[in-house]
Amino acid sequence: MPGPNDYPFYYDSTNTKVLSAVATIDVTLLPLGLVQPTQLQVNPQSIYPLLNPGSSTGH
């Protein structure tokens, strides 16, 4: 369901369900020093849920 600032992009063949939408975003830069970089630590076993076994490549 698109939100109040989203715009439907594609509908299904019955023109009743939104298949994809475009969201508006605020591109205002954050002041330097406000956001600290973070490191993401990934356990190799936790990568499996990120893969898509239904795709032809599995990714």
Coordinates of N, CA, C and O in Angstrom, one line a residue:
M1 N 0.8 -1.2 0.0 CA 0.0 0.0 0.0 C 0.9 1.2 0.0 O 1.7 1.4 0.9
P2 N 0.7 2.1 -1.0 CA 1.5 3.3 -1.0 C 1.0 4.2 0.1 O -0.1 4.3 0.5
G3 N 2.0 5.0 0.7 CA 1.7 5.9 1.7 C 1.2 7.3 1.1 O 1.1 7.4 -0.1
P4 N 1.0 8.3 2.0 CA 0.5 9.5 1.5 C 1.4 10.3 0.6 O 1.0 11.1 -0.3
N5 N 2.7 10.0 0.6 CA 3.7 10.7 -0.2 C 4.2 9.8 -1.3 O 5.3 10.1 -1.9
D6 N 3.6 8.7 -1.5 CA 4.0 7.7 -2.6 C 3.0 7.8 -3.8 O 1.9 8.2 -3.6
Y7 N 3.5 7.4 -4.9 CA 2.8 7.5 -6.1 C 2.8 6.1 -6.8 O 3.8 5.6 -7.1
P8 N 1.6 5.6 -7.1 CA 1.5 4.3 -7.8 C 2.2 4.4 -9.2 O 2.1 5.4 -9.9
F9 N 3.0 3.3 -9.5 CA 3.7 3.3 -10.7 C 3.2 2.2 -11.7 O 3.0 2.5 -12.9
Y10 N 3.0 1.0 -11.2 CA 2.4 -0.1 -12.0 C 1.2 -0.7 -11.3 O 1.2 -0.8 -10.1
Y11 N 0.2 -1.0 -12.0 CA -1.0 -1.7 -11.5 C -1.1 -3.1 -12.1 O -0.5 -3.4 -13.2
D12 N -1.9 -4.0 -11.5 CA -2.1 -5.3 -12.0 C -3.0 -5.2 -13.3 O -3.5 -4.1 -13.6
S13 N -3.3 -6.3 -13.9 CA -4.1 -6.3 -15.1 C -5.5 -5.8 -14.9 O -6.2 -5.3 -15.8
T14 N -6.0 -5.9 -13.7 CA -7.4 -5.4 -13.4 C -7.4 -3.9 -13.0 O -8.4 -3.3 -12.8
N15 N -6.2 -3.3 -12.9 CA -6.0 -1.9 -12.5 C -6.6 -1.6 -11.1 O -7.0 -0.5 -10.8
T16 N -6.5 -2.6 -10.2 CA -7.0 -2.4 -8.9 C -6.0 -2.6 -7.8 O -6.1 -2.0 -6.7
K17 N -4.9 -3.3 -8.1 CA -3.8 -3.5 -7.1 C -2.5 -2.8 -7.6 O -2.1 -3.0 -8.7
V18 N -1.9 -2.1 -6.7 CA -0.6 -1.4 -7.0 C 0.5 -2.5 -6.9 O 0.6 -3.2 -5.9
L19 N 1.2 -2.7 -8.0 CA 2.4 -3.6 -8.0 C 3.7 -3.0 -7.6 O 4.5 -3.6 -7.1
S20 N 3.8 -1.7 -8.0 CA 5.0 -0.9 -7.5 C 4.6 0.5 -7.4 O 3.7 1.0 -8.0
A21 N 5.4 1.3 -6.6 CA 5.1 2.7 -6.4 C 6.5 3.4 -6.3 O 7.5 2.8 -6.1
V22 N 6.4 4.7 -6.4 CA 7.5 5.6 -6.3 C 7.3 6.4 -5.0 O 6.3 7.0 -4.8
A23 N 8.4 6.5 -4.2 CA 8.3 7.2 -2.9 C 9.1 8.5 -3.1 O 10.1 8.6 -3.8
T24 N 8.5 9.5 -2.5 CA 9.3 10.8 -2.4 C 10.3 10.7 -1.2 O 9.9 10.1 -0.2
I25 N 11.4 11.3 -1.4 CA 12.4 11.2 -0.4 C 13.0 12.6 -0.1 O 13.0 13.5 -1.0
D26 N 13.4 12.9 1.1 CA 14.1 14.1 1.4 C 15.6 14.0 1.2 O 16.2 13.1 1.8
V27 N 16.1 14.7 0.3 CA 17.6 14.6 -0.1 C 18.4 15.6 0.7 O 19.6 15.8 0.3
T28 N 17.9 16.3 1.7 CA 18.6 17.2 2.5 C 19.8 16.5 3.2 O 19.6 15.5 3.8
L29 N 21.0 17.0 3.0 CA 22.1 16.4 3.6 C 22.1 16.6 5.1 O 21.7 17.6 5.6
L30 N 22.6 15.6 5.9 CA 22.7 15.7 7.3 C 24.0 16.4 7.6 O 25.0 16.3 6.9
P31 N 24.0 17.2 8.7 CA 25.2 17.9 9.1 C 26.3 16.8 9.4 O 26.1 15.8 10.0
L32 N 27.6 17.2 9.1 CA 28.7 16.3 9.4 C 28.8 16.1 10.9 O 28.6 17.1 11.6
G33 N 29.2 14.9 11.3 CA 29.4 14.7 12.7 C 28.1 14.2 13.4 O 28.1 13.7 14.5
L34 N 26.9 14.3 12.7 CA 25.7 13.9 13.4 C 25.5 12.4 13.3 O 25.0 11.8 14.2
V35 N 26.0 11.8 12.2 CA 25.8 10.4 12.1 C 27.2 9.7 12.2 O 28.1 10.1 11.5
Q36 N 27.3 8.7 13.0 CA 28.5 8.0 13.2 C 28.5 6.7 12.3 O 27.5 6.1 12.2
P37 N 29.6 6.4 11.5 CA 29.6 5.2 10.7 C 29.5 4.0 11.6 O 30.0 4.0 12.8
T38 N 28.8 2.9 11.1 CA 28.7 1.7 11.9 C 29.3 0.6 11.0 O 29.3 0.6 9.8
Q39 N 29.8 -0.5 11.7 CA 30.3 -1.7 11.0 C 29.2 -2.7 11.2 O 28.7 -3.0 12.2
L40 N 28.9 -3.4 10.1 CA 28.0 -4.5 10.0 C 28.8 -5.8 10.1 O 29.7 -6.0 9.3
Q41 N 28.5 -6.6 11.1 CA 29.2 -7.9 11.3 C 28.2 -9.0 10.9 O 27.1 -9.0 11.5
V42 N 28.5 -9.8 9.9 CA 27.6 -10.8 9.4 C 28.2 -12.2 9.6 O 29.4 -12.4 9.3
N43 N 27.5 -13.0 10.3 CA 27.8 -14.4 10.5 C 27.6 -15.1 9.2 O 26.5 -15.0 8.6
P44 N 28.5 -15.9 8.6 CA 28.3 -16.6 7.4 C 27.0 -17.4 7.3 O 26.4 -17.5 6.3
Q45 N 26.6 -18.0 8.5 CA 25.4 -18.8 8.5 C 24.1 -17.9 8.4 O 23.1 -18.4 8.0
S46 N 24.3 -16.6 8.7 CA 23.1 -15.7 8.6 C 22.8 -15.2 7.2 O 21.9 -14.5 7.0
I47 N 23.7 -15.5 6.3 CA 23.5 -15.0 4.9 C 22.5 -15.8 4.2 O 21.7 -15.2 3.4
Y48 N 22.3 -17.0 4.6 CA 21.3 -17.9 3.9 C 19.9 -17.2 3.7 O 19.3 -17.3 2.7
P49 N 19.3 -16.6 4.8 CA 18.0 -16.0 4.6 C 18.0 -14.9 3.6 O 16.9 -14.5 3.1
L50 N 19.2 -14.3 3.3 CA 19.2 -13.2 2.4 C 19.1 -13.7 0.9 O 18.8 -12.9 0.0
L51 N 19.4 -15.0 0.7 CA 19.4 -15.5 -0.6 C 17.9 -15.9 -1.0 O 17.1 -16.2 -0.2
N52 N 17.7 -15.8 -2.3 CA 16.3 -16.1 -2.8 C 16.4 -17.4 -3.6 O 16.7 -17.4 -4.8
P53 N 16.0 -18.5 -3.0 CA 16.1 -19.8 -3.6 C 15.1 -20.0 -4.8 O 15.3 -20.8 -5.7
G54 N 14.1 -19.1 -4.9 CA 13.2 -19.1 -6.0 C 13.7 -18.5 -7.3 O 13.1 -18.6 -8.3
S55 N 14.9 -17.8 -7.2 CA 15.4 -17.1 -8.4 C 16.3 -18.1 -9.2 O 16.8 -19.1 -8.6
S56 N 16.6 -17.8 -10.4 CA 17.4 -18.7 -11.2 C 18.9 -18.7 -10.7 O 19.6 -19.7 -10.9
T57 N 19.3 -17.6 -10.1 CA 20.7 -17.6 -9.6 C 20.8 -18.0 -8.1 O 21.9 -18.2 -7.6
G58 N 19.7 -18.0 -7.4 CA 19.7 -18.3 -6.0 C 20.0 -17.0 -5.1 O 20.2 -17.1 -3.9
H59 N 20.2 -15.9 -5.8 CA 20.5 -14.6 -5.1 C 19.3 -13.7 -5.1 O 18.5 -13.6 -6.0

